[in-house]
Each structure stands twice: as structure tokens, then as C-alpha cells.
């Protein structure tokens, strides 16, 4: 199990979104998970904050 797969299967991640992710992944013939440290993926971190309403878009 990869580090990313382990993160998605943690008991604390029982939110609907993680369940949807696992369900969608199972529908593909192949799906690879890669762990990217947050410090190397700031765009995804900011997008997640926007999606959760933690910050407002700065246009």
C-alpha cells in the first residue's frame, strides 16, 4: 500500500469526499496514488482551502 493509499484509508478519513474518491478509483481499470508533500503542492492546498470555504479567491 502506498503512502497516499494509506492516507486515504485512515479511520479519520471517513468523510463523504474520501469515500467518493475510493469509490471512483475502484471504477477505473488502473489507478495509481502518489504522495506529494504539501510544501511541494501549494496550488492544491490553496484550491482545497477555497473548496472548503476557508479563504476567499483573490482575483
PDB file with one MODEL, atoms N, CA, C and O in Angstrom:
MODEL        1
ATOM      1  N   UNK A   1       0.858  -1.174   0.000  1.00  0.00           N
ATOM      2  CA  UNK A   1       0.000   0.000   0.000  1.00  0.00           C
ATOM      3  C   UNK A   1       0.901   1.233   0.000  1.00  0.00           C
ATOM      4  O   UNK A   1       1.818   1.338   0.814  1.00  0.00           O
ATOM      5  N   UNK A   2       0.638   2.155  -0.907  1.00  0.00           N
ATOM      6  CA  UNK A   2       1.444   3.367  -0.978  1.00  0.00           C
ATOM      7  C   UNK A   2       1.089   4.318   0.160  1.00  0.00           C
ATOM      8  O   UNK A   2       0.071   4.151   0.831  1.00  0.00           O
ATOM      9  N   UNK A   3       1.934   5.307   0.364  1.00  0.00           N
ATOM     10  CA  UNK A   3       1.691   6.306   1.410  1.00  0.00           C
ATOM     11  C   UNK A   3       0.375   7.041   1.150  1.00  0.00           C
ATOM     12  O   UNK A   3      -0.363   7.339   2.090  1.00  0.00           O
ATOM     13  N   UNK A   4       0.077   7.337  -0.122  1.00  0.00           N
ATOM     14  CA  UNK A   4      -1.173   8.026  -0.466  1.00  0.00           C
ATOM     15  C   UNK A   4      -2.381   7.138  -0.200  1.00  0.00           C
ATOM     16  O   UNK A   4      -3.388   7.603   0.335  1.00  0.00           O
ATOM     17  N   UNK A   5      -2.289   5.852  -0.573  1.00  0.00           N
ATOM     18  CA  UNK A   5      -3.392   4.921  -0.308  1.00  0.00           C
ATOM     19  C   UNK A   5      -3.625   4.779   1.191  1.00  0.00           C
ATOM     20  O   UNK A   5      -4.767   4.729   1.649  1.00  0.00           O
ATOM     21  N   UNK A   6      -2.542   4.715   1.945  1.00  0.00           N
ATOM     22  CA  UNK A   6      -2.665   4.602   3.397  1.00  0.00           C
ATOM     23  C   UNK A   6      -3.345   5.833   3.973  1.00  0.00           C
ATOM     24  O   UNK A   6      -4.166   5.720   4.884  1.00  0.00           O
ATOM     25  N   UNK A   7      -3.014   6.999   3.455  1.00  0.00           N
ATOM     26  CA  UNK A   7      -3.625   8.235   3.947  1.00  0.00           C
ATOM     27  C   UNK A   7      -5.120   8.245   3.678  1.00  0.00           C
ATOM     28  O   UNK A   7      -5.895   8.704   4.516  1.00  0.00           O
ATOM     29  N   UNK A   8      -5.539   7.742   2.509  1.00  0.00           N
ATOM     30  CA  UNK A   8      -6.967   7.720   2.172  1.00  0.00           C
ATOM     31  C   UNK A   8      -7.734   6.677   2.969  1.00  0.00           C
ATOM     32  O   UNK A   8      -8.953   6.782   3.109  1.00  0.00           O
ATOM     33  N   UNK A   9      -7.043   5.676   3.490  1.00  0.00           N
ATOM     34  CA  UNK A   9      -7.750   4.619   4.209  1.00  0.00           C
ATOM     35  C   UNK A   9      -7.684   4.777   5.727  1.00  0.00           C
ATOM     36  O   UNK A   9      -8.135   3.895   6.458  1.00  0.00           O
ATOM     37  N   UNK A  10      -7.127   5.889   6.208  1.00  0.00           N
ATOM     38  CA  UNK A  10      -7.064   6.117   7.650  1.00  0.00           C
ATOM     39  C   UNK A  10      -8.470   6.238   8.218  1.00  0.00           C
ATOM     40  O   UNK A  10      -9.349   6.807   7.571  1.00  0.00           O
ATOM     41  N   UNK A  11      -8.696   5.713   9.416  1.00  0.00           N
ATOM     42  CA  UNK A  11     -10.029   5.788  10.036  1.00  0.00           C
ATOM     43  C   UNK A  11     -10.571   7.210  10.144  1.00  0.00           C
ATOM     44  O   UNK A  11     -11.781   7.415  10.049  1.00  0.00           O
ATOM     45  N   UNK A  12      -9.705   8.185  10.338  1.00  0.00           N
ATOM     46  CA  UNK A  12     -10.146   9.574  10.456  1.00  0.00           C
ATOM     47  C   UNK A  12     -10.656  10.160   9.157  1.00  0.00           C
ATOM     48  O   UNK A  12     -11.282  11.219   9.155  1.00  0.00           O
ATOM     49  N   UNK A  13     -10.395   9.479   8.052  1.00  0.00           N
ATOM     50  CA  UNK A  13     -10.830   9.985   6.756  1.00  0.00           C
ATOM     51  C   UNK A  13     -12.106   9.290   6.307  1.00  0.00           C
ATOM     52  O   UNK A  13     -12.149   8.725   5.215  1.00  0.00           O
ATOM     53  N   UNK A  14     -13.110   9.323   7.107  1.00  0.00           N
ATOM     54  CA  UNK A  14     -14.372   8.690   6.748  1.00  0.00           C
ATOM     55  C   UNK A  14     -15.366   9.713   6.223  1.00  0.00           C
ATOM     56  O   UNK A  14     -16.565   9.443   6.150  1.00  0.00           O
ATOM     57  N   UNK A  15     -14.863  10.888   5.858  1.00  0.00           N
ATOM     58  CA  UNK A  15     -15.753  11.921   5.336  1.00  0.00           C
ATOM     59  C   UNK A  15     -16.296  11.482   3.978  1.00  0.00           C
ATOM     60  O   UNK A  15     -15.677  10.652   3.311  1.00  0.00           O
ATOM     61  N   UNK A  16     -17.421  12.014   3.563  1.00  0.00           N
ATOM     62  CA  UNK A  16     -18.028  11.618   2.285  1.00  0.00           C
ATOM     63  C   UNK A  16     -17.091  11.774   1.092  1.00  0.00           C
ATOM     64  O   UNK A  16     -17.121  10.948   0.180  1.00  0.00           O
ATOM     65  N   UNK A  17     -16.262  12.812   1.079  1.00  0.00           N
ATOM     66  CA  UNK A  17     -15.372  13.021  -0.057  1.00  0.00           C
ATOM     67  C   UNK A  17     -14.370  11.885  -0.205  1.00  0.00           C
ATOM     68  O   UNK A  17     -14.148  11.411  -1.319  1.00  0.00           O
ATOM     69  N   UNK A  18     -13.761  11.437   0.886  1.00  0.00           N
ATOM     70  CA  UNK A  18     -12.793  10.346   0.770  1.00  0.00           C
ATOM     71  C   UNK A  18     -13.475   9.052   0.349  1.00  0.00           C
ATOM     72  O   UNK A  18     -12.884   8.247  -0.371  1.00  0.00           O
ATOM     73  N   UNK A  19     -14.703   8.844   0.785  1.00  0.00           N
ATOM     74  CA  UNK A  19     -15.459   7.664   0.348  1.00  0.00           C
ATOM     75  C   UNK A  19     -15.745   7.750  -1.149  1.00  0.00           C
ATOM     76  O   UNK A  19     -15.639   6.749  -1.858  1.00  0.00           O
ATOM     77  N   UNK A  20     -16.105   8.936  -1.633  1.00  0.00           N
ATOM     78  CA  UNK A  20     -16.353   9.130  -3.068  1.00  0.00           C
ATOM     79  C   UNK A  20     -15.085   8.878  -3.870  1.00  0.00           C
ATOM     80  O   UNK A  20     -15.133   8.266  -4.937  1.00  0.00           O
ATOM     81  N   UNK A  21     -13.949   9.348  -3.360  1.00  0.00           N
ATOM     82  CA  UNK A  21     -12.676   9.146  -4.054  1.00  0.00           C
ATOM     83  C   UNK A  21     -12.376   7.661  -4.187  1.00  0.00           C
ATOM     84  O   UNK A  21     -12.019   7.194  -5.269  1.00  0.00           O
ATOM     85  N   UNK A  22     -12.517   6.912  -3.092  1.00  0.00           N
ATOM     86  CA  UNK A  22     -12.246   5.468  -3.145  1.00  0.00           C
ATOM     87  C   UNK A  22     -13.214   4.758  -4.091  1.00  0.00           C
ATOM     88  O   UNK A  22     -12.812   3.850  -4.819  1.00  0.00           O
ATOM     89  N   UNK A  23     -14.480   5.163  -4.086  1.00  0.00           N
ATOM     90  CA  UNK A  23     -15.475   4.536  -4.958  1.00  0.00           C
ATOM     91  C   UNK A  23     -15.147   4.807  -6.427  1.00  0.00           C
ATOM     92  O   UNK A  23     -15.194   3.893  -7.251  1.00  0.00           O
ATOM     93  N   UNK A  24     -14.818   6.053  -6.757  1.00  0.00           N
ATOM     94  CA  UNK A  24     -14.466   6.387  -8.137  1.00  0.00           C
ATOM     95  C   UNK A  24     -13.190   5.669  -8.572  1.00  0.00           C
ATOM     96  O   UNK A  24     -13.105   5.186  -9.701  1.00  0.00           O
ATOM     97  N   UNK A  25     -12.207   5.596  -7.691  1.00  0.00           N
ATOM     98  CA  UNK A  25     -10.950   4.932  -8.032  1.00  0.00           C
ATOM     99  C   UNK A  25     -11.186   3.464  -8.378  1.00  0.00           C
ATOM    100  O   UNK A  25     -10.531   2.925  -9.270  1.00  0.00           O
ATOM    101  N   UNK A  26     -12.106   2.822  -7.685  1.00  0.00           N
ATOM    102  CA  UNK A  26     -12.397   1.408  -7.939  1.00  0.00           C
ATOM    103  C   UNK A  26     -13.031   1.188  -9.310  1.00  0.00           C
ATOM    104  O   UNK A  26     -12.996   0.076  -9.838  1.00  0.00           O
ATOM    105  N   UNK A  27     -13.608   2.238  -9.888  1.00  0.00           N
ATOM    106  CA  UNK A  27     -14.269   2.088 -11.188  1.00  0.00           C
ATOM    107  C   UNK A  27     -13.285   2.144 -12.360  1.00  0.00           C
ATOM    108  O   UNK A  27     -13.668   1.863 -13.496  1.00  0.00           O
ATOM    109  N   UNK A  28     -12.023   2.501 -12.101  1.00  0.00           N
ATOM    110  CA  UNK A  28     -11.009   2.544 -13.149  1.00  0.00           C
ATOM    111  C   UNK A  28     -10.293   1.205 -13.228  1.00  0.00           C
ATOM    112  O   UNK A  28     -10.159   0.498 -12.229  1.00  0.00           O
ATOM    113  N   UNK A  29      -9.837   0.868 -14.425  1.00  0.00           N
ATOM    114  CA  UNK A  29      -9.068  -0.355 -14.588  1.00  0.00           C
ATOM    115  C   UNK A  29      -7.743  -0.285 -13.848  1.00  0.00           C
ATOM    116  O   UNK A  29      -7.217  -1.300 -13.391  1.00  0.00           O
ATOM    117  N   UNK A  30      -7.216   0.915 -13.735  1.00  0.00           N
ATOM    118  CA  UNK A  30      -5.945   1.131 -13.056  1.00  0.00           C
ATOM    119  C   UNK A  30      -5.958   2.517 -12.429  1.00  0.00           C
ATOM    120  O   UNK A  30      -6.439   3.477 -13.030  1.00  0.00           O
ATOM    121  N   UNK A  31      -5.439   2.610 -11.244  1.00  0.00           N
ATOM    122  CA  UNK A  31      -5.374   3.897 -10.558  1.00  0.00           C
ATOM    123  C   UNK A  31      -4.147   3.888  -9.658  1.00  0.00           C
ATOM    124  O   UNK A  31      -4.014   3.020  -8.796  1.00  0.00           O
ATOM    125  N   UNK A  32      -3.255   4.846  -9.853  1.00  0.00           N
ATOM    126  CA  UNK A  32      -2.055   4.936  -9.032  1.00  0.00           C
ATOM    127  C   UNK A  32      -2.153   6.157  -8.135  1.00  0.00           C
ATOM    128  O   UNK A  32      -2.624   7.214  -8.554  1.00  0.00           O
ATOM    129  N   UNK A  33      -1.702   6.001  -6.897  1.00  0.00           N
ATOM    130  CA  UNK A  33      -1.712   7.086  -5.926  1.00  0.00           C
ATOM    131  C   UNK A  33      -0.278   7.501  -5.643  1.00  0.00           C
ATOM    132  O   UNK A  33       0.595   6.655  -5.447  1.00  0.00           O
ATOM    133  N   UNK A  34      -0.043   8.779  -5.622  1.00  0.00           N
ATOM    134  CA  UNK A  34       1.283   9.304  -5.320  1.00  0.00           C
ATOM    135  C   UNK A  34       1.172  10.335  -4.213  1.00  0.00           C
ATOM    136  O   UNK A  34       0.324  11.225  -4.260  1.00  0.00           O
ATOM    137  N   UNK A  35       2.029  10.208  -3.227  1.00  0.00           N
ATOM    138  CA  UNK A  35       2.068  11.161  -2.129  1.00  0.00           C
ATOM    139  C   UNK A  35       2.932  12.341  -2.547  1.00  0.00           C
ATOM    140  O   UNK A  35       4.081  12.164  -2.954  1.00  0.00           O
ATOM    141  N   UNK A  36       2.382  13.537  -2.447  1.00  0.00           N
ATOM    142  CA  UNK A  36       3.134  14.750  -2.735  1.00  0.00           C
ATOM    143  C   UNK A  36       3.124  15.590  -1.465  1.00  0.00           C
ATOM    144  O   UNK A  36       2.053  15.974  -0.994  1.00  0.00           O
ATOM    145  N   UNK A  37       4.288  15.881  -0.903  1.00  0.00           N
ATOM    146  CA  UNK A  37       4.319  16.697   0.306  1.00  0.00           C
ATOM    147  C   UNK A  37       3.628  18.042   0.078  1.00  0.00           C
ATOM    148  O   UNK A  37       3.771  18.655  -0.980  1.00  0.00           O
ATOM    149  N   UNK A  38       2.896  18.480   1.065  1.00  0.00           N
ATOM    150  CA  UNK A  38       2.140  19.731   0.966  1.00  0.00           C
ATOM    151  C   UNK A  38       3.031  20.893   0.530  1.00  0.00           C
ATOM    152  O   UNK A  38       2.603  21.749  -0.244  1.00  0.00           O
ATOM    153  N   UNK A  39       4.254  20.921   1.022  1.00  0.00           N
ATOM    154  CA  UNK A  39       5.168  22.016   0.685  1.00  0.00           C
ATOM    155  C   UNK A  39       5.501  22.056  -0.802  1.00  0.00           C
ATOM    156  O   UNK A  39       5.911  23.097  -1.316  1.00  0.00           O
ATOM    157  N   UNK A  40       5.329  20.941  -1.492  1.00  0.00           N
ATOM    158  CA  UNK A  40       5.613  20.875  -2.922  1.00  0.00           C
ATOM    159  C   UNK A  40       4.354  20.973  -3.768  1.00  0.00           C
ATOM    160  O   UNK A  40       4.426  20.856  -4.991  1.00  0.00           O
ATOM    161  N   UNK A  41       3.220  21.181  -3.153  1.00  0.00           N
ATOM    162  CA  UNK A  41       1.962  21.216  -3.897  1.00  0.00           C
ATOM    163  C   UNK A  41       1.043  22.302  -3.334  1.00  0.00           C
ATOM    164  O   UNK A  41      -0.111  22.040  -2.994  1.00  0.00           O
ATOM    165  N   UNK A  42       1.566  23.512  -3.242  1.00  0.00           N
ATOM    166  CA  UNK A  42       0.822  24.615  -2.640  1.00  0.00           C
ATOM    167  C   UNK A  42      -0.432  24.970  -3.441  1.00  0.00           C
ATOM    168  O   UNK A  42      -1.411  25.437  -2.860  1.00  0.00           O
ATOM    169  N   UNK A  43      -0.424  24.762  -4.756  1.00  0.00           N
ATOM    170  CA  UNK A  43      -1.613  25.062  -5.563  1.00  0.00           C
ATOM    171  C   UNK A  43      -2.789  24.196  -5.118  1.00  0.00           C
ATOM    172  O   UNK A  43      -3.912  24.687  -5.001  1.00  0.00           O
ATOM    173  N   UNK A  44      -2.540  22.920  -4.873  1.00  0.00           N
ATOM    174  CA  UNK A  44      -3.615  22.028  -4.419  1.00  0.00           C
ATOM    175  C   UNK A  44      -4.081  22.412  -3.020  1.00  0.00           C
ATOM    176  O   UNK A  44      -5.273  22.339  -2.723  1.00  0.00           O
ATOM    177  N   UNK A  45      -3.164  22.814  -2.169  1.00  0.00           N
ATOM    178  CA  UNK A  45      -3.529  23.240  -0.814  1.00  0.00           C
ATOM    179  C   UNK A  45      -4.454  24.455  -0.866  1.00  0.00           C
ATOM    180  O   UNK A  45      -5.467  24.498  -0.168  1.00  0.00           O
ATOM    181  N   UNK A  46      -4.106  25.435  -1.689  1.00  0.00           N
ATOM    182  CA  UNK A  46      -4.938  26.637  -1.802  1.00  0.00           C
ATOM    183  C   UNK A  46      -6.295  26.308  -2.427  1.00  0.00           C
ATOM    184  O   UNK A  46      -7.314  26.862  -2.015  1.00  0.00           O
ATOM    185  N   UNK A  47      -6.319  25.412  -3.419  1.00  0.00           N
ATOM    186  CA  UNK A  47      -7.593  25.004  -4.031  1.00  0.00           C
ATOM    187  C   UNK A  47      -8.475  24.301  -3.006  1.00  0.00           C
ATOM    188  O   UNK A  47      -9.688  24.509  -2.982  1.00  0.00           O
ATOM    189  N   UNK A  48      -7.877  23.474  -2.164  1.00  0.00           N
ATOM    190  CA  UNK A  48      -8.644  22.781  -1.123  1.00  0.00           C
ATOM    191  C   UNK A  48      -9.218  23.775  -0.125  1.00  0.00           C
ATOM    192  O   UNK A  48     -10.360  23.630   0.310  1.00  0.00           O
ATOM    193  N   UNK A  49      -8.436  24.780   0.239  1.00  0.00           N
ATOM    194  CA  UNK A  49      -8.928  25.813   1.154  1.00  0.00           C
ATOM    195  C   UNK A  49     -10.107  26.559   0.540  1.00  0.00           C
ATOM    196  O   UNK A  49     -11.094  26.836   1.221  1.00  0.00           O
ATOM    197  N   UNK A  50     -10.002  26.884  -0.750  1.00  0.00           N
ATOM    198  CA  UNK A  50     -11.112  27.556  -1.438  1.00  0.00           C
ATOM    199  C   UNK A  50     -12.353  26.682  -1.419  1.00  0.00           C
ATOM    200  O   UNK A  50     -13.454  27.157  -1.140  1.00  0.00           O
ATOM    201  N   UNK A  51     -12.172  25.400  -1.718  1.00  0.00           N
ATOM    202  CA  UNK A  51     -13.295  24.471  -1.758  1.00  0.00           C
ATOM    203  C   UNK A  51     -13.976  24.298  -0.418  1.00  0.00           C
ATOM    204  O   UNK A  51     -15.183  24.062  -0.357  1.00  0.00           O
ATOM    205  N   UNK A  52     -13.217  24.413   0.649  1.00  0.00           N
ATOM    206  CA  UNK A  52     -13.791  24.275   1.988  1.00  0.00           C
ATOM    207  C   UNK A  52     -14.251  25.609   2.555  1.00  0.00           C
ATOM    208  O   UNK A  52     -14.733  25.671   3.685  1.00  0.00           O
ATOM    209  N   UNK A  53     -14.104  26.681   1.774  1.00  0.00           N
ATOM    210  CA  UNK A  53     -14.559  27.993   2.222  1.00  0.00           C
ATOM    211  C   UNK A  53     -13.690  28.612   3.296  1.00  0.00           C
ATOM    212  O   UNK A  53     -14.145  29.489   4.030  1.00  0.00           O
ATOM    213  N   UNK A  54     -12.438  28.169   3.403  1.00  0.00           N
ATOM    214  CA  UNK A  54     -11.546  28.699   4.428  1.00  0.00           C
ATOM    215  C   UNK A  54     -10.891  30.005   4.013  1.00  0.00           C
ATOM    216  O   UNK A  54     -10.436  30.772   4.862  1.00  0.00           O
ATOM    217  N   UNK A  55     -10.842  30.260   2.715  1.00  0.00           N
ATOM    218  CA  UNK A  55     -10.280  31.511   2.194  1.00  0.00           C
ATOM    219  C   UNK A  55     -11.156  31.986   1.046  1.00  0.00           C
ATOM    220  O   UNK A  55     -11.920  31.208   0.475  1.00  0.00           O
ATOM    221  N   UNK A  56     -11.043  33.265   0.710  1.00  0.00           N
ATOM    222  CA  UNK A  56     -11.764  33.813  -0.436  1.00  0.00           C
ATOM    223  C   UNK A  56     -10.797  33.958  -1.596  1.00  0.00           C
ATOM    224  O   UNK A  56      -9.606  34.195  -1.397  1.00  0.00           O
ATOM    225  N   UNK A  57     -11.313  33.817  -2.805  1.00  0.00           N
ATOM    226  CA  UNK A  57     -10.486  33.951  -4.001  1.00  0.00           C
ATOM    227  C   UNK A  57      -9.963  35.376  -4.103  1.00  0.00           C
ATOM    228  O   UNK A  57     -10.697  36.336  -3.867  1.00  0.00           O
ATOM    229  N   UNK A  58      -8.698  35.504  -4.454  1.00  0.00           N
ATOM    230  CA  UNK A  58      -8.067  36.811  -4.645  1.00  0.00           C
ATOM    231  C   UNK A  58      -7.834  37.006  -6.135  1.00  0.00           C
ATOM    232  O   UNK A  58      -6.838  36.525  -6.675  1.00  0.00           O
ATOM    233  N   UNK A  59      -8.738  37.704  -6.798  1.00  0.00           N
ATOM    234  CA  UNK A  59      -8.612  37.909  -8.248  1.00  0.00           C
ATOM    235  C   UNK A  59      -8.142  39.302  -8.564  1.00  0.00           C
ATOM    236  O   UNK A  59      -7.982  39.648  -9.734  1.00  0.00           O
TER     237      UNK A  59
ENDMDL
END
